[in-house]
PDB file of C-alpha atoms in Angstrom:
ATOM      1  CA  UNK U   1       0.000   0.000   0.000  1.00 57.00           C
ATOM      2  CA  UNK U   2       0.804   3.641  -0.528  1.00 81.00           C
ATOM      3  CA  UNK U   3       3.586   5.214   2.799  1.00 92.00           C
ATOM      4  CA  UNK U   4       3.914   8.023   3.998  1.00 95.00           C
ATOM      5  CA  UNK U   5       3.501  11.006   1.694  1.00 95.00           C
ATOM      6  CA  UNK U   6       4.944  14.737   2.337  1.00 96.00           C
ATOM      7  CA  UNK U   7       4.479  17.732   0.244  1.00 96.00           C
ATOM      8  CA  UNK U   8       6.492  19.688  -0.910  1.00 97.00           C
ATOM      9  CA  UNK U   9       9.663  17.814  -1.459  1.00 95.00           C
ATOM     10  CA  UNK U  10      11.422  21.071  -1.672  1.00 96.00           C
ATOM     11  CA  UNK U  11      10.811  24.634  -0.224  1.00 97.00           C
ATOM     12  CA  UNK U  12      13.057  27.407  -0.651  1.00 97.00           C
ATOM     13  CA  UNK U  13      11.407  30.678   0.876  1.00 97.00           C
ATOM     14  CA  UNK U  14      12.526  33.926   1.777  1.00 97.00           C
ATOM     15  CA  UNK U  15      13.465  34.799   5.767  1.00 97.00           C
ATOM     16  CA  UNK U  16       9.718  36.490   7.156  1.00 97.00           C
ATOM     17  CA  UNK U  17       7.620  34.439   5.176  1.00 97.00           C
ATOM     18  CA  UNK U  18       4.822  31.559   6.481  1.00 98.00           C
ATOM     19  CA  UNK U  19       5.667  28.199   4.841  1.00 98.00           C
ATOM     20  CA  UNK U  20       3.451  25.323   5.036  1.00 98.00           C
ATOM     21  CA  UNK U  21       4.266  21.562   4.876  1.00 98.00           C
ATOM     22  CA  UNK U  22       2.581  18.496   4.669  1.00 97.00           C
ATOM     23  CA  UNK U  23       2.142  15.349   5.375  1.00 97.00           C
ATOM     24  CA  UNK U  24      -0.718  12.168   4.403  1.00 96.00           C
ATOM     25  CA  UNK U  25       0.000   9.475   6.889  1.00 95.00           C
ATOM     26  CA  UNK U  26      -0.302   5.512   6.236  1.00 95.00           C
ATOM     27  CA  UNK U  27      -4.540   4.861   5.839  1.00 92.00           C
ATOM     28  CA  UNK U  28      -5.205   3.477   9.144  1.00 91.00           C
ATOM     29  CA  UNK U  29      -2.489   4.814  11.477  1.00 93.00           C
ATOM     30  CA  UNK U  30      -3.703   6.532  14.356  1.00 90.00           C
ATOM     31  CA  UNK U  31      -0.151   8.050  15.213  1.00 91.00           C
ATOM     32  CA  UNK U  32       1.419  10.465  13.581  1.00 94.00           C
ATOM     33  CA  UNK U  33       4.914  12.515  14.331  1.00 93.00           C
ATOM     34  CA  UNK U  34       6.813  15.281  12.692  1.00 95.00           C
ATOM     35  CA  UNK U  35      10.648  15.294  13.384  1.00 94.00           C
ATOM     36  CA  UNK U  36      13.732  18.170  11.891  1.00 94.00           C
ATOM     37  CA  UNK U  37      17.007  16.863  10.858  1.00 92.00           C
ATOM     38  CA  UNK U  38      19.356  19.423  10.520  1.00 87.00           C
ATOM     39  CA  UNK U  39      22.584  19.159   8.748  1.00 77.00           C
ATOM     40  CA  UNK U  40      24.847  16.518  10.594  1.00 67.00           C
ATOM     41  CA  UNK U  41      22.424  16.020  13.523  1.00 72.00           C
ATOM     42  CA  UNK U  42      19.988  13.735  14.590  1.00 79.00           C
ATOM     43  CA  UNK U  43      16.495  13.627  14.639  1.00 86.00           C
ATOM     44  CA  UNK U  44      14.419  16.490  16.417  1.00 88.00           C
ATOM     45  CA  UNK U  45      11.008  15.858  17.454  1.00 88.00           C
ATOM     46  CA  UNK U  46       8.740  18.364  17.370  1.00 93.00           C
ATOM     47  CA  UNK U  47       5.335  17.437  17.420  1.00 92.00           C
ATOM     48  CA  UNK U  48       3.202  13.960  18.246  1.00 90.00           C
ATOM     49  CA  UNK U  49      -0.833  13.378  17.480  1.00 91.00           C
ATOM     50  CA  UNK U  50      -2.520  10.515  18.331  1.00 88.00           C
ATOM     51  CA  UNK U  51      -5.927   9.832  17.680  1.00 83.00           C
ATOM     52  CA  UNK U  52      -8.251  12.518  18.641  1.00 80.00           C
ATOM     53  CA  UNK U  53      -5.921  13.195  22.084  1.00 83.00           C
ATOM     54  CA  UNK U  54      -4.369  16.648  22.591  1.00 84.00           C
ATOM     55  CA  UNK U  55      -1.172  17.032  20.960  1.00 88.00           C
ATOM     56  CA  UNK U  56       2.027  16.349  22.110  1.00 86.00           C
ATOM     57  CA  UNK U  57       3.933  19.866  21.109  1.00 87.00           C
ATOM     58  CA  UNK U  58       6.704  19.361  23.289  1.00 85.00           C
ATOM     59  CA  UNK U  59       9.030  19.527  21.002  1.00 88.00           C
ATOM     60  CA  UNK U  60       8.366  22.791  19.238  1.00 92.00           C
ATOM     61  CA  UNK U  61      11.112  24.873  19.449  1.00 93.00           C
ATOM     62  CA  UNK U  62       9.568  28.199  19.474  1.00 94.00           C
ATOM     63  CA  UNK U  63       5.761  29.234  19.279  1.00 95.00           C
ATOM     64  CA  UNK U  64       6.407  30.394  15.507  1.00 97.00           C
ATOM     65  CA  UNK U  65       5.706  26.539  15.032  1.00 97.00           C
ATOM     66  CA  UNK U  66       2.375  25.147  15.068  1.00 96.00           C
ATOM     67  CA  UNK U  67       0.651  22.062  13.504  1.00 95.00           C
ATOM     68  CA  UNK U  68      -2.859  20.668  12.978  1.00 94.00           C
ATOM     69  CA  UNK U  69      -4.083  17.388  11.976  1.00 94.00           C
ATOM     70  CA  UNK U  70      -7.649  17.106  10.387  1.00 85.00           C
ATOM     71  CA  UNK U  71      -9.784  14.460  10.662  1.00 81.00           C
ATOM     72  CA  UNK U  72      -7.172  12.303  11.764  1.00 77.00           C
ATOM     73  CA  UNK U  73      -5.280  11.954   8.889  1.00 90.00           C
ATOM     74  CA  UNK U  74      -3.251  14.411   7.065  1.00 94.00           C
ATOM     75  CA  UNK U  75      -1.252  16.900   9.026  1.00 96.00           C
ATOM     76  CA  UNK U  76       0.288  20.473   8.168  1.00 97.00           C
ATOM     77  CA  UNK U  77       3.036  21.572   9.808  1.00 97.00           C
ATOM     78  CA  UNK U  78       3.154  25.881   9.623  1.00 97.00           C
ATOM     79  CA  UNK U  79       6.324  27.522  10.538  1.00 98.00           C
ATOM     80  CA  UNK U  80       5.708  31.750  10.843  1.00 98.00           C
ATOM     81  CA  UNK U  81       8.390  34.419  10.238  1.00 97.00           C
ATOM     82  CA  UNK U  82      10.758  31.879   9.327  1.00 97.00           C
ATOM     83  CA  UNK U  83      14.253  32.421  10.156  1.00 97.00           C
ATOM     84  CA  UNK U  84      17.386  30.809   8.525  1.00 95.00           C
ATOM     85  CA  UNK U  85      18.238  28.284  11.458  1.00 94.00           C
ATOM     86  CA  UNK U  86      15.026  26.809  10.988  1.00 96.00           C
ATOM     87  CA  UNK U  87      16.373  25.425   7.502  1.00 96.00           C
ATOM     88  CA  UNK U  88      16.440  22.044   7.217  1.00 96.00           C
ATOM     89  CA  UNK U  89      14.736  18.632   6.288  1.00 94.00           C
ATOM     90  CA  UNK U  90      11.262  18.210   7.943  1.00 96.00           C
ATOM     91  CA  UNK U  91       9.831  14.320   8.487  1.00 95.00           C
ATOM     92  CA  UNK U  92       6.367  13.179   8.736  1.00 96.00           C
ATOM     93  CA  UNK U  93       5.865   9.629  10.241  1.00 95.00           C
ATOM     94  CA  UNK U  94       3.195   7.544  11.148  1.00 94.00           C
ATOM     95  CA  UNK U  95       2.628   4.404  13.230  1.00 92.00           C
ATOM     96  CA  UNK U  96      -0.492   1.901  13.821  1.00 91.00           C
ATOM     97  CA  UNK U  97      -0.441   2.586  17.428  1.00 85.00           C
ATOM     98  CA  UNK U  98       1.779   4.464  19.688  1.00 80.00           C
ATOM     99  CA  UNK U  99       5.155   3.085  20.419  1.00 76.00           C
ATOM    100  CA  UNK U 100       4.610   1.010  17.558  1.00 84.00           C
ATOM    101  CA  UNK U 101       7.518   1.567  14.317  1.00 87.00           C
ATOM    102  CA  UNK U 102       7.315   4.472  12.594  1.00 90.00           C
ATOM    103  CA  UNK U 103       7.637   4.748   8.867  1.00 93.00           C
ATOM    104  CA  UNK U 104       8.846   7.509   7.374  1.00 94.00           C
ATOM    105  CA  UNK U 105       8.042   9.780   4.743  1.00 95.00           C
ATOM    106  CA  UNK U 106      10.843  11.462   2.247  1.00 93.00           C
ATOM    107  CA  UNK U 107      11.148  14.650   3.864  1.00 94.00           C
ATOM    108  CA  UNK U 108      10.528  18.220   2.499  1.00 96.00           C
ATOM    109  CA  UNK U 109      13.713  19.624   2.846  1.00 95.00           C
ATOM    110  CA  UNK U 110      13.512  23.638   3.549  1.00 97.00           C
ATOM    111  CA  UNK U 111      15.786  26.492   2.978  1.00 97.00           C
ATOM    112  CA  UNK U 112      15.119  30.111   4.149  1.00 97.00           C
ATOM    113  CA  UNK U 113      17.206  32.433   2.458  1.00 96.00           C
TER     114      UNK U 113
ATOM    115  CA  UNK Q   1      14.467  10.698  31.336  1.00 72.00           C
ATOM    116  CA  UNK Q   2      14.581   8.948  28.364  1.00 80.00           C
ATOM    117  CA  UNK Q   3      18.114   8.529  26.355  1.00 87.00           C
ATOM    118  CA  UNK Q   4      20.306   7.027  23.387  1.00 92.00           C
ATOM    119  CA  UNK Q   5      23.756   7.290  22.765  1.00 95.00           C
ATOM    120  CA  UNK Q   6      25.100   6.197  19.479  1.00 96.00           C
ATOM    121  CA  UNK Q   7      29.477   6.670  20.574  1.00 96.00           C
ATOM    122  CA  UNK Q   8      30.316   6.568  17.243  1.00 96.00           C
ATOM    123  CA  UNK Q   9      29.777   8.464  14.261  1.00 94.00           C
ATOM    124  CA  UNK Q  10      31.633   7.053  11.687  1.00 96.00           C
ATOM    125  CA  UNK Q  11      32.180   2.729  11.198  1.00 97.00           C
ATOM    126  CA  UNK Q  12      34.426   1.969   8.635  1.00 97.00           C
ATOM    127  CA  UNK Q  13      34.127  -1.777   7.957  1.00 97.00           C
ATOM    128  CA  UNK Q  14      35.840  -3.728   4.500  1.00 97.00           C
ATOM    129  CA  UNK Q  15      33.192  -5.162   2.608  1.00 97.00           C
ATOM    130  CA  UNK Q  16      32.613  -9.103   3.473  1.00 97.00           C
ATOM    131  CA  UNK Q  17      33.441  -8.319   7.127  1.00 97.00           C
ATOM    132  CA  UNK Q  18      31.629  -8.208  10.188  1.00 97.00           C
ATOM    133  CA  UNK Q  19      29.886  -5.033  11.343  1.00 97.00           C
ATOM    134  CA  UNK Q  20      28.704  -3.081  14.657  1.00 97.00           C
ATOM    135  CA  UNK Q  21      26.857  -0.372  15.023  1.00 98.00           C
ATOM    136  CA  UNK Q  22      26.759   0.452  18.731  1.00 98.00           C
ATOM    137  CA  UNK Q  23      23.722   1.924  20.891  1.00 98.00           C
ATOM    138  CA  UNK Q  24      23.247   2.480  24.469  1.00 97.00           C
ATOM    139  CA  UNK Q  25      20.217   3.452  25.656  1.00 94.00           C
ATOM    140  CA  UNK Q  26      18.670   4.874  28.993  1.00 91.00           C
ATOM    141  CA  UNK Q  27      15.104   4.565  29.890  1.00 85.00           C
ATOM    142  CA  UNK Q  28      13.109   4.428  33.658  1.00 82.00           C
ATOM    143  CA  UNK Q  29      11.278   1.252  32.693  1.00 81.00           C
ATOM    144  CA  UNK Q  30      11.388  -1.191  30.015  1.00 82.00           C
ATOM    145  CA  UNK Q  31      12.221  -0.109  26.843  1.00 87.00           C
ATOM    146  CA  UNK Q  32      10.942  -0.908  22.934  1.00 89.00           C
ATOM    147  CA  UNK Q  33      14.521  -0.605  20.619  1.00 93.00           C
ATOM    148  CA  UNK Q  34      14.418   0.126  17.218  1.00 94.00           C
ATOM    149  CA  UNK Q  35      16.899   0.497  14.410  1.00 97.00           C
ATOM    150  CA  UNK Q  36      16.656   2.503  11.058  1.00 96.00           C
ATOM    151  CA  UNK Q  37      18.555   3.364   8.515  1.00 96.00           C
ATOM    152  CA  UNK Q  38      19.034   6.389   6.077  1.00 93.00           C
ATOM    153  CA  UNK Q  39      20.216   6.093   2.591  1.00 90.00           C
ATOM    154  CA  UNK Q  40      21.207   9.150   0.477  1.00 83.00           C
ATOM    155  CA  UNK Q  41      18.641  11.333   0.335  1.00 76.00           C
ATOM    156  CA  UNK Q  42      15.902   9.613   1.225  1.00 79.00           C
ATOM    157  CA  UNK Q  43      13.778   8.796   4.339  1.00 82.00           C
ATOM    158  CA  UNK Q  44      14.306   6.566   7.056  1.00 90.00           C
ATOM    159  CA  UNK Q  45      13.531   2.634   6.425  1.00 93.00           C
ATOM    160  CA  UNK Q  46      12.581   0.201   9.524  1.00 93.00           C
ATOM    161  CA  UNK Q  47      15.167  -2.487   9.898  1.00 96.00           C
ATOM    162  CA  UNK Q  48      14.609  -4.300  13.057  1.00 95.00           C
ATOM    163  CA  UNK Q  49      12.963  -3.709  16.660  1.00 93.00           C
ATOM    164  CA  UNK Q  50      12.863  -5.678  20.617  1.00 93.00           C
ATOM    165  CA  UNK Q  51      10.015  -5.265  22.460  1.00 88.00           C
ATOM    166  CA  UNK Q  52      10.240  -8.890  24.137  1.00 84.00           C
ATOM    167  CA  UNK Q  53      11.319 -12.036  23.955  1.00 85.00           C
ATOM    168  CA  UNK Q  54      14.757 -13.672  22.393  1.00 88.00           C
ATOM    169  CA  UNK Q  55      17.301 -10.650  22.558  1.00 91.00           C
ATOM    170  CA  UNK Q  56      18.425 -11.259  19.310  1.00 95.00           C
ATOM    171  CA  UNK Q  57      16.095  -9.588  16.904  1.00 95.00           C
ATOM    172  CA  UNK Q  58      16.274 -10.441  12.974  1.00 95.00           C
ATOM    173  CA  UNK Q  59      15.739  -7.376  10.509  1.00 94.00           C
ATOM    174  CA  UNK Q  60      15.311  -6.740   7.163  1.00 91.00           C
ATOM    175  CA  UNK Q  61      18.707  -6.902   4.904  1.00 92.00           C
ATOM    176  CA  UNK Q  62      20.462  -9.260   7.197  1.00 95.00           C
ATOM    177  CA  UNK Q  63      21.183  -7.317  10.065  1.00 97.00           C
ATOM    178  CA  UNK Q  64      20.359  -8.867  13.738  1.00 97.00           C
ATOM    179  CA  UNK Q  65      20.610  -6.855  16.977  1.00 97.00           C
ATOM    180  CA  UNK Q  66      21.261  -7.605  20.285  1.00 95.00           C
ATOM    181  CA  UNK Q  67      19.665  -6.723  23.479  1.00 95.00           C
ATOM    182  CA  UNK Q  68      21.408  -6.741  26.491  1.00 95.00           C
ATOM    183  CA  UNK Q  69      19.648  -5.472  29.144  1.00 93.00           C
ATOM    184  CA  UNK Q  70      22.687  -5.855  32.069  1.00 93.00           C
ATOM    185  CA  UNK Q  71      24.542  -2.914  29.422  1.00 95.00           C
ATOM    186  CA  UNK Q  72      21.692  -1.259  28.620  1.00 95.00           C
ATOM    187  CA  UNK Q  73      22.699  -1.979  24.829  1.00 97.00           C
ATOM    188  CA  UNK Q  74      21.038  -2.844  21.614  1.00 97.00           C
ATOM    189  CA  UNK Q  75      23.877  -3.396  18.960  1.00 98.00           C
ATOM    190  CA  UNK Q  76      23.268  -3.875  15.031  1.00 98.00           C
ATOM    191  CA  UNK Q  77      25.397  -6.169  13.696  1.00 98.00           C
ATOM    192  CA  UNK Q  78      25.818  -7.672  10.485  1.00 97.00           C
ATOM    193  CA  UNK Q  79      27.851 -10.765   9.367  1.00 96.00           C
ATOM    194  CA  UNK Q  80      29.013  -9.858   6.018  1.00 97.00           C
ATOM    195  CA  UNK Q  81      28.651  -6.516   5.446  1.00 97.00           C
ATOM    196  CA  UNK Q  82      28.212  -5.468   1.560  1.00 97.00           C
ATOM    197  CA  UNK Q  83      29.266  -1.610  -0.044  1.00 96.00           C
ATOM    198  CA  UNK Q  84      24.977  -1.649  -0.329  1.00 94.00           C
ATOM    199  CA  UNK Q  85      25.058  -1.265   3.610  1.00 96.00           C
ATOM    200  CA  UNK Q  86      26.648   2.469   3.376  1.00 96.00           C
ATOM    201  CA  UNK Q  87      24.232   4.677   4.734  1.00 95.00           C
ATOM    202  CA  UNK Q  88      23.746   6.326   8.212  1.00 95.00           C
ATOM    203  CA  UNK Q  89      22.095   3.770  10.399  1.00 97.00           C
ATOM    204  CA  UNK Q  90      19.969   5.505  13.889  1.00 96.00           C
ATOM    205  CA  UNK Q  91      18.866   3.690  17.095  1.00 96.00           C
ATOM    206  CA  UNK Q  92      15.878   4.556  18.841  1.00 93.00           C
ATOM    207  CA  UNK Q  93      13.979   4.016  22.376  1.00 90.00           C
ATOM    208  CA  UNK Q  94      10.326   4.270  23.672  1.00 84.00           C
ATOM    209  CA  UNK Q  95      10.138   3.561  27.291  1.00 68.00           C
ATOM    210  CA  UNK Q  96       7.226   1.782  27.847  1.00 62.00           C
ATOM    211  CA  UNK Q  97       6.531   2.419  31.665  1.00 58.00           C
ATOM    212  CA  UNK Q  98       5.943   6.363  30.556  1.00 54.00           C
ATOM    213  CA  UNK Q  99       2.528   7.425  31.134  1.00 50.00           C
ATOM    214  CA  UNK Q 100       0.205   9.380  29.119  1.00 46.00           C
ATOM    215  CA  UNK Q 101      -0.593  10.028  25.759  1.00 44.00           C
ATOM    216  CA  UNK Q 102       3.841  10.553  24.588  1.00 56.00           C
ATOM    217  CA  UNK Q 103       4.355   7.546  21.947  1.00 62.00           C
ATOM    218  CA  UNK Q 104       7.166   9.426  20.126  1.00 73.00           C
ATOM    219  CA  UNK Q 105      10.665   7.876  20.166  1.00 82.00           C
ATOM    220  CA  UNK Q 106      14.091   9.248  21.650  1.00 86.00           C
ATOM    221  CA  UNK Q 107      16.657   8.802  18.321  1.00 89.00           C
ATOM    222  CA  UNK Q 108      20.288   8.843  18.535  1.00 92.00           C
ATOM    223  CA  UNK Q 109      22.437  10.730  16.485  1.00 91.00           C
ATOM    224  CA  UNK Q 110      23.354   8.419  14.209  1.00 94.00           C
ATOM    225  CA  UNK Q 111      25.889   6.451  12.992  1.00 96.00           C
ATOM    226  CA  UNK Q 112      27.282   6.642   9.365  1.00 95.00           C
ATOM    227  CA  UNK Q 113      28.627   3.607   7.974  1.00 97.00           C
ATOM    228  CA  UNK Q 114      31.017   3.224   5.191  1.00 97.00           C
ATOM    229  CA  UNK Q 115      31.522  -0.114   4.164  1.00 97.00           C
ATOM    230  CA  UNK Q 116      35.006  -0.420   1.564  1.00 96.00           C
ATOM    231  CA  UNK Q 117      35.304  -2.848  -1.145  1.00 95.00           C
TER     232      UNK Q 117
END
């Protein structure tokens, strides 16, 4: 069956400006998790949803980063004002169940100029 | 608090040889271990996970890893390793005593691995 989608695959935008990215889950997972991978590092998280539960944004580094997922499926991730150290690739995963693995998506990968 | 060290970030192994690919981990109660790995510019695959049960866990692509709980350590290993296997390999950890709603998992750095002809 079809993974993990995410859309785009790559944003350039200027510093200031809103981007949007997102992200269409495996049918049927009820978990879903956006991560940042910077350059060299590891993954970030950032954000966790699970079913219809309040999310878990404890991983948001700043409140210029904000996410939504609708109707339990697709996600967007919005990152305001953006700045250039938020630059890098952003990943979208999903799971059947929490604590379950993840798969992946591609990644949009995002530079701010 | 949940944790995962990866202590090295770069395996060099000839090709046909054994690999590891160390991880230590840190977690309050008992933990689910997973391994993934990164090719090139693309996403991260599954390869292998312990919740329970026999410590050594089978994977895709011929890797095994072994849990040790008395070293809190979960190493991928490989018995042959092929130039294929070059990417950058993570290990992660859920702890599964933690309460409430958090089902996200603690990744390691990573470990790249550059297997030689």
């Amino acid at each position: 069956g079809a993974g993990v989608s995410q859309s785009p695959s790559n944003k350039v935008t200027e510093k200031g400006k809103d981007v949007e990215l997102r992200c269409d889950p495996i049918s049927g997972h009820t978990a879903l998790y956006w991560y940042r991978q910077s350059l060299g590092q590891g993954l970030e998280f950032l954000i966790y949803f699970q079913g219809n539960s309040a999310p878990d944004k404890s991983g948001l580094p700043s409140d210029r980063f904000s996410a939504e997922r609708t109707g339990g499926s697709v996600s967007t991730l919005t990152i305001q004002r953006t700045q250039q150290e938020d630059s890098a690739v952003y990943l979208c995963a999903s799971s059947l169940r929490p604590g379950d693995e993840q798969y992946f998506g591609p990644g949009t990968r995002l530079t701010v100029t | 608090a949940q944790s995962v060290a990866q202590p090295e970030d770069q395996v060099n192994v000839a090709e046909g040889n054994p690999l590891t690919v160390k991880c230590t981990y840190s977690v309050s109660g008992n933990p689910y271990l997973f391994w993934y790995v990164q090719y090139p510019n693309r996403g991260l695959q599954f390869l292998l996970k312990y919740i329970t049960g026999d410590n050594l866990v089978k994977g895709s692509y011929g890797f095994e890893a072994e849990f040790n709980k008395s070293q809190t350590s979960f190493h991928l290993k490989k018995p042959s390793a092929l130039v294929s296997d070059s990417a950058l390999y993570f290990c992660a950890v859920r702890d599964m005593n933690y309460g409430g709603s958090q089902g996200n998992l603690i990744f390691g750095k990573g470990t790249k691995l550059s297997v030689k002809p």
